[in-house]
PDB file of C-alpha atoms in Angstrom:
ATOM      1  CA  MET O1122      17.429 -16.747   1.408  1.00  0.00           C
ATOM      2  CA  THR O1123      14.705 -18.230   3.613  1.00  0.00           C
ATOM      3  CA  GLY O1124      11.851 -20.051   1.918  1.00  0.00           C
ATOM      4  CA  VAL O1125       8.429 -21.178   3.055  1.00  0.00           C
ATOM      5  CA  PRO O1126       8.919 -24.030   5.565  1.00  0.00           C
ATOM      6  CA  GLU O1127       7.463 -27.469   4.932  1.00  0.00           C
ATOM      7  CA  PRO O1128       5.403 -28.324   6.810  1.00  0.00           C
ATOM      8  CA  LEU O1129       4.023 -24.986   7.923  1.00  0.00           C
ATOM      9  CA  PRO O1130       4.310 -24.181  11.649  1.00  0.00           C
ATOM     10  CA  GLY O1131       1.311 -25.332  13.632  1.00  0.00           C
ATOM     11  CA  TRP O1132       0.803 -21.874  15.121  1.00  0.00           C
ATOM     12  CA  LEU O1133       0.339 -20.480  11.583  1.00  0.00           C
ATOM     13  CA  THR O1134      -2.081 -23.101  10.309  1.00  0.00           C
ATOM     14  CA  ALA O1135      -4.066 -22.821  13.555  1.00  0.00           C
ATOM     15  CA  ALA O1136      -4.241 -19.015  13.436  1.00  0.00           C
ATOM     16  CA  SER O1137      -7.809 -17.749  13.203  1.00  0.00           C
ATOM     17  CA  ARG O1138      -7.154 -13.985  13.416  1.00  0.00           C
ATOM     18  CA  ILE O1139      -4.443 -12.930  10.980  1.00  0.00           C
ATOM     19  CA  THR O1140      -3.767  -9.247  10.414  1.00  0.00           C
ATOM     20  CA  VAL O1141      -1.879  -8.415   7.234  1.00  0.00           C
ATOM     21  CA  LEU O1142       0.174  -5.326   6.420  1.00  0.00           C
ATOM     22  CA  THR O1143       1.131  -4.970   2.758  1.00  0.00           C
ATOM     23  CA  GLY O1144       3.642  -2.674   1.106  1.00  0.00           C
ATOM     24  CA  ALA O1145       4.843  -1.936  -2.415  1.00  0.00           C
ATOM     25  CA  GLY O1146       6.498  -5.327  -2.780  1.00  0.00           C
ATOM     26  CA  ILE O1147       3.187  -7.148  -3.190  1.00  0.00           C
ATOM     27  CA  SER O1148       2.400  -5.080  -6.289  1.00  0.00           C
ATOM     28  CA  THR O1149       5.715  -5.399  -8.121  1.00  0.00           C
ATOM     29  CA  ASP O1150       4.507  -8.599  -9.820  1.00  0.00           C
ATOM     30  CA  SER O1151       1.658  -6.460 -11.170  1.00  0.00           C
ATOM     31  CA  GLY O1152       4.167  -4.169 -12.860  1.00  0.00           C
ATOM     32  CA  ILE O1153       4.125  -1.384 -10.266  1.00  0.00           C
ATOM     33  CA  PRO O1154       7.690  -0.567  -9.146  1.00  0.00           C
ATOM     34  CA  ASP O1155       8.480  -0.239  -5.470  1.00  0.00           C
ATOM     35  CA  TYR O1156       9.975   2.903  -3.953  1.00  0.00           C
ATOM     36  CA  ARG O1157      12.760   2.029  -1.544  1.00  0.00           C
ATOM     37  CA  GLY O1158      14.166  -1.232  -2.897  1.00  0.00           C
ATOM     38  CA  PRO O1159      17.502  -1.452  -4.720  1.00  0.00           C
ATOM     39  CA  LYS O1160      15.736  -0.614  -8.003  1.00  0.00           C
ATOM     40  CA  GLY O1161      13.006   1.484  -6.417  1.00  0.00           C
ATOM     41  CA  VAL O1162      11.649   4.688  -7.913  1.00  0.00           C
ATOM     42  CA  TRP O1163      13.162   6.902  -5.203  1.00  0.00           C
ATOM     43  CA  THR O1164      16.399   4.924  -5.118  1.00  0.00           C
ATOM     44  CA  ARG O1165      16.987   5.550  -8.825  1.00  0.00           C
ATOM     45  CA  ASP O1166      15.618   9.117  -8.860  1.00  0.00           C
ATOM     46  CA  PRO O1167      15.579  10.851  -5.456  1.00  0.00           C
ATOM     47  CA  ASP O1168      13.919  13.911  -7.040  1.00  0.00           C
ATOM     48  CA  ALA O1169      10.860  11.769  -7.779  1.00  0.00           C
ATOM     49  CA  GLU O1170       9.994  12.011  -4.074  1.00  0.00           C
ATOM     50  CA  LYS O1171       9.119  15.669  -4.688  1.00  0.00           C
ATOM     51  CA  LEU O1172       6.126  14.503  -6.735  1.00  0.00           C
ATOM     52  CA  VAL O1173       4.511  13.260  -3.526  1.00  0.00           C
ATOM     53  CA  THR O1174       5.744  15.980  -1.154  1.00  0.00           C
ATOM     54  CA  LEU O1175       2.916  18.418  -0.449  1.00  0.00           C
ATOM     55  CA  SER O1176       5.008  21.582  -0.158  1.00  0.00           C
ATOM     56  CA  TYR O1177       6.709  21.009  -3.531  1.00  0.00           C
ATOM     57  CA  TYR O1178       3.446  19.933  -5.143  1.00  0.00           C
ATOM     58  CA  LEU O1179       1.517  23.020  -4.077  1.00  0.00           C
ATOM     59  CA  ALA O1180       4.300  25.472  -4.907  1.00  0.00           C
ATOM     60  CA  ASP O1181       5.531  24.173  -8.256  1.00  0.00           C
ATOM     61  CA  PRO O1182       3.259  23.815 -11.334  1.00  0.00           C
ATOM     62  CA  GLY O1183       6.037  21.825 -13.004  1.00  0.00           C
ATOM     63  CA  ILE O1184       5.925  19.231 -10.232  1.00  0.00           C
ATOM     64  CA  ARG O1185       2.151  19.003 -10.615  1.00  0.00           C
ATOM     65  CA  ARG O1186       2.399  18.497 -14.368  1.00  0.00           C
ATOM     66  CA  ARG O1187       4.917  15.678 -13.845  1.00  0.00           C
ATOM     67  CA  SER O1188       2.615  14.156 -11.233  1.00  0.00           C
ATOM     68  CA  TRP O1189      -0.343  14.148 -13.602  1.00  0.00           C
ATOM     69  CA  LEU O1190       1.737  12.444 -16.291  1.00  0.00           C
ATOM     70  CA  MET O1191       2.816   9.822 -13.748  1.00  0.00           C
ATOM     71  CA  ARG O1192      -0.834   9.148 -12.848  1.00  0.00           C
ATOM     72  CA  ARG O1193      -1.749   8.879 -16.521  1.00  0.00           C
ATOM     73  CA  ASP O1194       1.073   6.409 -17.124  1.00  0.00           C
ATOM     74  CA  LEU O1195      -0.104   4.265 -14.195  1.00  0.00           C
ATOM     75  CA  ARG O1196      -3.632   4.184 -15.605  1.00  0.00           C
ATOM     76  CA  ASP O1197      -2.421   3.328 -19.094  1.00  0.00           C
ATOM     77  CA  ALA O1198      -0.277   0.491 -17.719  1.00  0.00           C
ATOM     78  CA  ASP O1199      -3.516  -1.020 -16.336  1.00  0.00           C
ATOM     79  CA  PRO O1200      -1.916  -3.094 -13.541  1.00  0.00           C
ATOM     80  CA  GLN O1201      -3.838  -6.189 -12.509  1.00  0.00           C
ATOM     81  CA  PRO O1202      -3.894  -8.093  -9.200  1.00  0.00           C
ATOM     82  CA  ASN O1203      -1.468 -10.992  -8.905  1.00  0.00           C
ATOM     83  CA  ALA O1204      -1.260 -14.265  -6.986  1.00  0.00           C
ATOM     84  CA  GLY O1205      -0.244 -12.459  -3.787  1.00  0.00           C
ATOM     85  CA  HIS O1206      -3.417 -10.370  -3.808  1.00  0.00           C
ATOM     86  CA  ALA O1207      -5.467 -13.477  -4.613  1.00  0.00           C
ATOM     87  CA  ALA O1208      -3.985 -15.351  -1.640  1.00  0.00           C
ATOM     88  CA  LEU O1209      -5.248 -12.630   0.699  1.00  0.00           C
ATOM     89  CA  VAL O1210      -8.712 -12.821  -0.858  1.00  0.00           C
ATOM     90  CA  ASP O1211      -8.641 -16.556  -0.164  1.00  0.00           C
ATOM     91  CA  LEU O1212      -7.566 -15.910   3.444  1.00  0.00           C
ATOM     92  CA  GLU O1213     -10.599 -13.656   3.860  1.00  0.00           C
ATOM     93  CA  ARG O1214     -12.851 -16.350   2.420  1.00  0.00           C
ATOM     94  CA  GLN O1215     -11.409 -18.824   4.921  1.00  0.00           C
ATOM     95  CA  GLY O1216     -12.657 -16.509   7.670  1.00  0.00           C
ATOM     96  CA  ARG O1217      -9.150 -16.099   9.093  1.00  0.00           C
ATOM     97  CA  LEU O1218      -8.444 -12.480   8.087  1.00  0.00           C
ATOM     98  CA  ARG O1219      -8.692 -10.082  11.043  1.00  0.00           C
ATOM     99  CA  GLY O1220      -7.658  -7.018   9.041  1.00  0.00           C
ATOM    100  CA  LEU O1221      -5.928  -5.990   5.817  1.00  0.00           C
ATOM    101  CA  ILE O1222      -3.812  -2.857   6.221  1.00  0.00           C
ATOM    102  CA  THR O1223      -2.025  -1.547   3.158  1.00  0.00           C
ATOM    103  CA  GLN O1224       0.559   1.127   2.525  1.00  0.00           C
ATOM    104  CA  ASN O1225      -0.287   0.867  -1.166  1.00  0.00           C
ATOM    105  CA  ILE O1226      -2.467   3.333  -3.038  1.00  0.00           C
ATOM    106  CA  ASP O1227      -3.137   1.218  -6.131  1.00  0.00           C
ATOM    107  CA  GLY O1228      -6.481  -0.368  -5.171  1.00  0.00           C
ATOM    108  CA  LEU O1229      -5.335  -3.819  -6.283  1.00  0.00           C
ATOM    109  CA  HIS O1230      -6.589  -5.532  -3.117  1.00  0.00           C
ATOM    110  CA  GLN O1231     -10.131  -4.390  -3.887  1.00  0.00           C
ATOM    111  CA  ALA O1232      -9.688  -5.238  -7.578  1.00  0.00           C
ATOM    112  CA  ALA O1233      -8.657  -8.768  -6.575  1.00  0.00           C
ATOM    113  CA  GLY O1234     -11.859  -9.212  -4.579  1.00  0.00           C
ATOM    114  CA  SER O1235     -10.974  -8.133  -1.039  1.00  0.00           C
ATOM    115  CA  ASP O1236     -13.947  -6.578   0.750  1.00  0.00           C
ATOM    116  CA  PRO O1237     -13.425  -2.788   0.382  1.00  0.00           C
ATOM    117  CA  ASP O1238     -14.774  -2.318   3.903  1.00  0.00           C
ATOM    118  CA  ARG O1239     -11.984  -4.554   5.260  1.00  0.00           C
ATOM    119  CA  VAL O1240      -9.113  -2.811   3.430  1.00  0.00           C
ATOM    120  CA  LEU O1241      -7.446  -0.038   5.444  1.00  0.00           C
ATOM    121  CA  GLU O1242      -5.571   2.246   3.027  1.00  0.00           C
ATOM    122  CA  ILE O1243      -3.350   4.166   5.426  1.00  0.00           C
ATOM    123  CA  HIS O1244      -1.762   6.157   2.595  1.00  0.00           C
ATOM    124  CA  GLY O1245      -5.015   6.797   0.726  1.00  0.00           C
ATOM    125  CA  THR O1246      -5.944   5.900  -2.845  1.00  0.00           C
ATOM    126  CA  VAL O1247      -4.787   6.998  -6.284  1.00  0.00           C
ATOM    127  CA  ASN O1248      -8.204   6.204  -7.713  1.00  0.00           C
ATOM    128  CA  GLU O1249      -9.736   9.454  -6.431  1.00  0.00           C
ATOM    129  CA  VAL O1250      -8.805  13.126  -6.667  1.00  0.00           C
ATOM    130  CA  LEU O1251      -9.055  15.620  -3.810  1.00  0.00           C
ATOM    131  CA  CYS O1252      -9.203  19.407  -3.941  1.00  0.00           C
ATOM    132  CA  THR O1253      -6.637  20.876  -1.562  1.00  0.00           C
ATOM    133  CA  LYS O1254      -8.826  23.962  -1.057  1.00  0.00           C
ATOM    134  CA  CYS O1255     -12.461  22.851  -0.684  1.00  0.00           C
ATOM    135  CA  GLY O1256     -12.011  19.100  -0.147  1.00  0.00           C
ATOM    136  CA  ASP O1257     -14.191  18.026  -3.079  1.00  0.00           C
ATOM    137  CA  ARG O1258     -13.505  14.396  -4.082  1.00  0.00           C
ATOM    138  CA  THR O1259     -13.956  13.099  -7.622  1.00  0.00           C
ATOM    139  CA  PRO O1260     -12.861  10.006  -9.581  1.00  0.00           C
ATOM    140  CA  MET O1261      -9.298  10.038 -10.885  1.00  0.00           C
ATOM    141  CA  ARG O1262     -10.574   8.952 -14.287  1.00  0.00           C
ATOM    142  CA  ALA O1263     -12.452  12.238 -14.754  1.00  0.00           C
ATOM    143  CA  ALA O1264      -9.332  14.291 -13.991  1.00  0.00           C
ATOM    144  CA  LEU O1265      -7.221  12.201 -16.375  1.00  0.00           C
ATOM    145  CA  ASP O1266      -9.823  12.697 -19.104  1.00  0.00           C
ATOM    146  CA  ARG O1267      -9.302  16.444 -18.678  1.00  0.00           C
ATOM    147  CA  LEU O1268      -5.541  15.909 -18.879  1.00  0.00           C
ATOM    148  CA  GLU O1269      -5.969  14.073 -22.178  1.00  0.00           C
ATOM    149  CA  ALA O1270      -8.198  16.907 -23.392  1.00  0.00           C
ATOM    150  CA  GLY O1271      -5.324  19.360 -22.973  1.00  0.00           C
ATOM    151  CA  GLU O1272      -5.345  20.529 -19.338  1.00  0.00           C
ATOM    152  CA  PRO O1273      -1.804  19.819 -18.037  1.00  0.00           C
ATOM    153  CA  ASP O1274      -2.757  20.759 -14.447  1.00  0.00           C
ATOM    154  CA  PRO O1275      -6.543  20.437 -14.069  1.00  0.00           C
ATOM    155  CA  ALA O1276      -8.033  22.595 -11.314  1.00  0.00           C
ATOM    156  CA  CYS O1277     -11.042  21.929  -9.078  1.00  0.00           C
ATOM    157  CA  LEU O1278     -14.289  22.486 -10.977  1.00  0.00           C
ATOM    158  CA  VAL O1279     -15.989  23.597  -7.757  1.00  0.00           C
ATOM    159  CA  CYS O1280     -13.605  26.266  -6.454  1.00  0.00           C
ATOM    160  CA  GLY O1281     -10.612  26.412  -8.791  1.00  0.00           C
ATOM    161  CA  GLY O1282      -8.263  24.980  -6.163  1.00  0.00           C
ATOM    162  CA  ILE O1283      -5.295  22.684  -6.767  1.00  0.00           C
ATOM    163  CA  LEU O1284      -6.190  19.030  -7.259  1.00  0.00           C
ATOM    164  CA  LYS O1285      -4.096  16.118  -6.008  1.00  0.00           C
ATOM    165  CA  SER O1286      -4.579  12.393  -5.777  1.00  0.00           C
ATOM    166  CA  ALA O1287      -6.419  11.313  -2.616  1.00  0.00           C
ATOM    167  CA  THR O1288      -3.192   9.893  -1.230  1.00  0.00           C
ATOM    168  CA  ILE O1289      -1.186  10.925   1.799  1.00  0.00           C
ATOM    169  CA  TYR O1290       1.746  13.060   0.676  1.00  0.00           C
ATOM    170  CA  PHE O1291       4.863  13.743   2.671  1.00  0.00           C
ATOM    171  CA  GLY O1292       3.904  16.655   4.896  1.00  0.00           C
ATOM    172  CA  GLN O1293       0.343  15.423   5.451  1.00  0.00           C
ATOM    173  CA  VAL O1294      -1.172  13.757   8.502  1.00  0.00           C
ATOM    174  CA  LEU O1295      -2.657  10.275   8.211  1.00  0.00           C
ATOM    175  CA  GLU O1296      -6.418   9.964   8.572  1.00  0.00           C
ATOM    176  CA  GLU O1297      -7.097   9.337  12.258  1.00  0.00           C
ATOM    177  CA  ARG O1298      -9.990   6.928  11.675  1.00  0.00           C
ATOM    178  CA  VAL O1299      -7.869   4.668   9.467  1.00  0.00           C
ATOM    179  CA  VAL O1300      -4.930   4.699  11.879  1.00  0.00           C
ATOM    180  CA  GLU O1301      -7.183   3.793  14.807  1.00  0.00           C
ATOM    181  CA  ALA O1302      -8.656   0.864  12.864  1.00  0.00           C
ATOM    182  CA  ALA O1303      -5.146  -0.311  11.916  1.00  0.00           C
ATOM    183  CA  VAL O1304      -4.027  -0.187  15.547  1.00  0.00           C
ATOM    184  CA  ALA O1305      -7.102  -2.185  16.584  1.00  0.00           C
ATOM    185  CA  ALA O1306      -6.325  -4.849  13.969  1.00  0.00           C
ATOM    186  CA  ALA O1307      -2.653  -5.043  14.994  1.00  0.00           C
ATOM    187  CA  THR O1308      -3.453  -5.476  18.678  1.00  0.00           C
ATOM    188  CA  ASP O1309      -6.217  -8.050  18.168  1.00  0.00           C
ATOM    189  CA  CYS O1310      -4.610 -10.819  16.136  1.00  0.00           C
ATOM    190  CA  ASP O1311      -2.752 -14.052  16.763  1.00  0.00           C
ATOM    191  CA  VAL O1312      -0.493 -13.612  13.710  1.00  0.00           C
ATOM    192  CA  PHE O1313       0.710 -10.342  12.188  1.00  0.00           C
ATOM    193  CA  LEU O1314       1.910 -10.817   8.613  1.00  0.00           C
ATOM    194  CA  ALA O1315       4.032  -8.085   6.988  1.00  0.00           C
ATOM    195  CA  VAL O1316       4.223  -8.545   3.217  1.00  0.00           C
ATOM    196  CA  GLY O1317       6.362  -6.627   0.743  1.00  0.00           C
ATOM    197  CA  THR O1318       7.148  -3.749   3.057  1.00  0.00           C
ATOM    198  CA  SER O1319      10.532  -2.420   4.132  1.00  0.00           C
ATOM    199  CA  LEU O1320       9.114  -1.761   7.624  1.00  0.00           C
ATOM    200  CA  THR O1321      11.035   1.508   7.771  1.00  0.00           C
ATOM    201  CA  VAL O1322       8.114   3.934   7.397  1.00  0.00           C
ATOM    202  CA  HIS O1323       6.183   4.896  10.495  1.00  0.00           C
ATOM    203  CA  PRO O1324       3.560   4.649  11.813  1.00  0.00           C
ATOM    204  CA  ALA O1325       3.009   1.556   9.627  1.00  0.00           C
ATOM    205  CA  ALA O1326       6.199  -0.157  10.839  1.00  0.00           C
ATOM    206  CA  GLY O1327       5.195   0.519  14.435  1.00  0.00           C
ATOM    207  CA  LEU O1328       2.190  -1.755  13.979  1.00  0.00           C
ATOM    208  CA  VAL O1329       4.617  -4.668  14.248  1.00  0.00           C
ATOM    209  CA  ASP O1330       5.653  -3.440  17.699  1.00  0.00           C
ATOM    210  CA  LEU O1331       2.018  -3.192  18.744  1.00  0.00           C
ATOM    211  CA  ALA O1332       1.312  -6.724  17.537  1.00  0.00           C
ATOM    212  CA  LEU O1333       4.382  -8.026  19.350  1.00  0.00           C
ATOM    213  CA  GLY O1334       3.309  -6.285  22.531  1.00  0.00           C
ATOM    214  CA  ALA O1335      -0.118  -7.899  22.283  1.00  0.00           C
ATOM    215  CA  GLY O1336       1.434 -11.360  21.997  1.00  0.00           C
ATOM    216  CA  ALA O1337       1.037 -12.006  18.274  1.00  0.00           C
ATOM    217  CA  ARG O1338       3.408 -14.123  16.211  1.00  0.00           C
ATOM    218  CA  ILE O1339       5.201 -12.130  13.488  1.00  0.00           C
ATOM    219  CA  VAL O1340       5.731 -13.265   9.899  1.00  0.00           C
ATOM    220  CA  VAL O1341       7.766 -11.164   7.449  1.00  0.00           C
ATOM    221  CA  VAL O1342       7.673 -11.838   3.705  1.00  0.00           C
ATOM    222  CA  ASN O1343       9.929  -9.456   1.807  1.00  0.00           C
ATOM    223  CA  ALA O1344      12.621  -9.562  -0.863  1.00  0.00           C
ATOM    224  CA  GLU O1345      15.087  -7.579   1.266  1.00  0.00           C
ATOM    225  CA  PRO O1346      15.911  -7.808   4.996  1.00  0.00           C
ATOM    226  CA  THR O1347      13.851  -5.584   7.309  1.00  0.00           C
ATOM    227  CA  PRO O1348      14.562  -4.096  10.765  1.00  0.00           C
ATOM    228  CA  TYR O1349      12.081  -6.600  12.229  1.00  0.00           C
ATOM    229  CA  ASP O1350      13.569  -9.826  10.874  1.00  0.00           C
ATOM    230  CA  ASP O1351      15.357 -10.530  14.156  1.00  0.00           C
ATOM    231  CA  VAL O1352      12.140 -10.467  16.186  1.00  0.00           C
ATOM    232  CA  ALA O1353       9.959 -12.280  13.656  1.00  0.00           C
ATOM    233  CA  ASP O1354       8.864 -15.868  14.251  1.00  0.00           C
ATOM    234  CA  LEU O1355       9.145 -16.581  10.533  1.00  0.00           C
ATOM    235  CA  VAL O1356      11.002 -14.682   7.783  1.00  0.00           C
ATOM    236  CA  VAL O1357      10.542 -15.541   4.113  1.00  0.00           C
ATOM    237  CA  HIS O1358      12.757 -14.033   1.409  1.00  0.00           C
ATOM    238  CA  GLU O1359      10.966 -15.476  -1.567  1.00  0.00           C
ATOM    239  CA  SER O1360       8.674 -14.275  -4.358  1.00  0.00           C
ATOM    240  CA  ILE O1361       5.489 -13.005  -2.718  1.00  0.00           C
ATOM    241  CA  GLY O1362       3.291 -14.434  -5.454  1.00  0.00           C
ATOM    242  CA  THR O1363       4.811 -17.857  -4.775  1.00  0.00           C
ATOM    243  CA  ALA O1364       5.116 -17.658  -1.005  1.00  0.00           C
ATOM    244  CA  LEU O1365       1.748 -16.259   0.077  1.00  0.00           C
ATOM    245  CA  PRO O1366      -0.494 -18.939  -1.461  1.00  0.00           C
ATOM    246  CA  ARG O1367       1.589 -21.587   0.330  1.00  0.00           C
ATOM    247  CA  LEU O1368       1.787 -19.715   3.639  1.00  0.00           C
ATOM    248  CA  LEU O1369      -1.938 -19.009   3.720  1.00  0.00           C
ATOM    249  CA  ALA O1370      -3.290 -22.240   2.300  1.00  0.00           C
ATOM    250  CA  SER O1371      -6.513 -23.372   3.928  1.00  0.00           C
ATOM    251  CA  PRO O1372      -5.778 -25.697   6.874  1.00  0.00           C
ATOM    252  CA  ALA O1373      -6.563 -29.336   6.156  1.00  0.00           C
TER     253      ALA O1373
END
């Protein structure tokens, strides 16, 4: 296991444009399980991946009902931001955050205090609902209220179409505007920090290649090894909530 070095490398403390990519690992301390880790949701139950696969979701009412129950359970768990999220808020306040790209859909960066306009949610958000037919967007809370009132698979109130969370399912294309902004942040930084992500899902993992090509230093903070550990300038296998505040402490 590799911990946070003492003292921190000079190139890290001197960095003024840090782009951060976060994955599920940053939210596990908030009680949200990851997906691909040894105890991840899809590792333990491969069929759970169908809940976020568009073709299965649209074709199978049973899948949709399970999905709505999963969303309700997430809301009832009421996850809160943790020290890892707070460290990134502090980095923004230091004026050293170039961009915050997240693969997460939980909204915990914004809840922690990150500027919503600076958070690039490449996989969308679970806090809104989207109609797959007319595109109407509404708050997730309203749809879950209908679920509690007895609708196991609430339909769009505008057109009657199938509703889904405003997240990117398998089989969907990422939003071009968000991807372009993520690429710009990855290619315009002096340090690219990957936190709590397996770096196996593209195009998110490819942002590391773009940052490398632009001359950025690479830092990986993750519980498990990643495909990019060998090219990283610093690899930390330590609790994210413990490591990030130390890695991103304000320079003296």
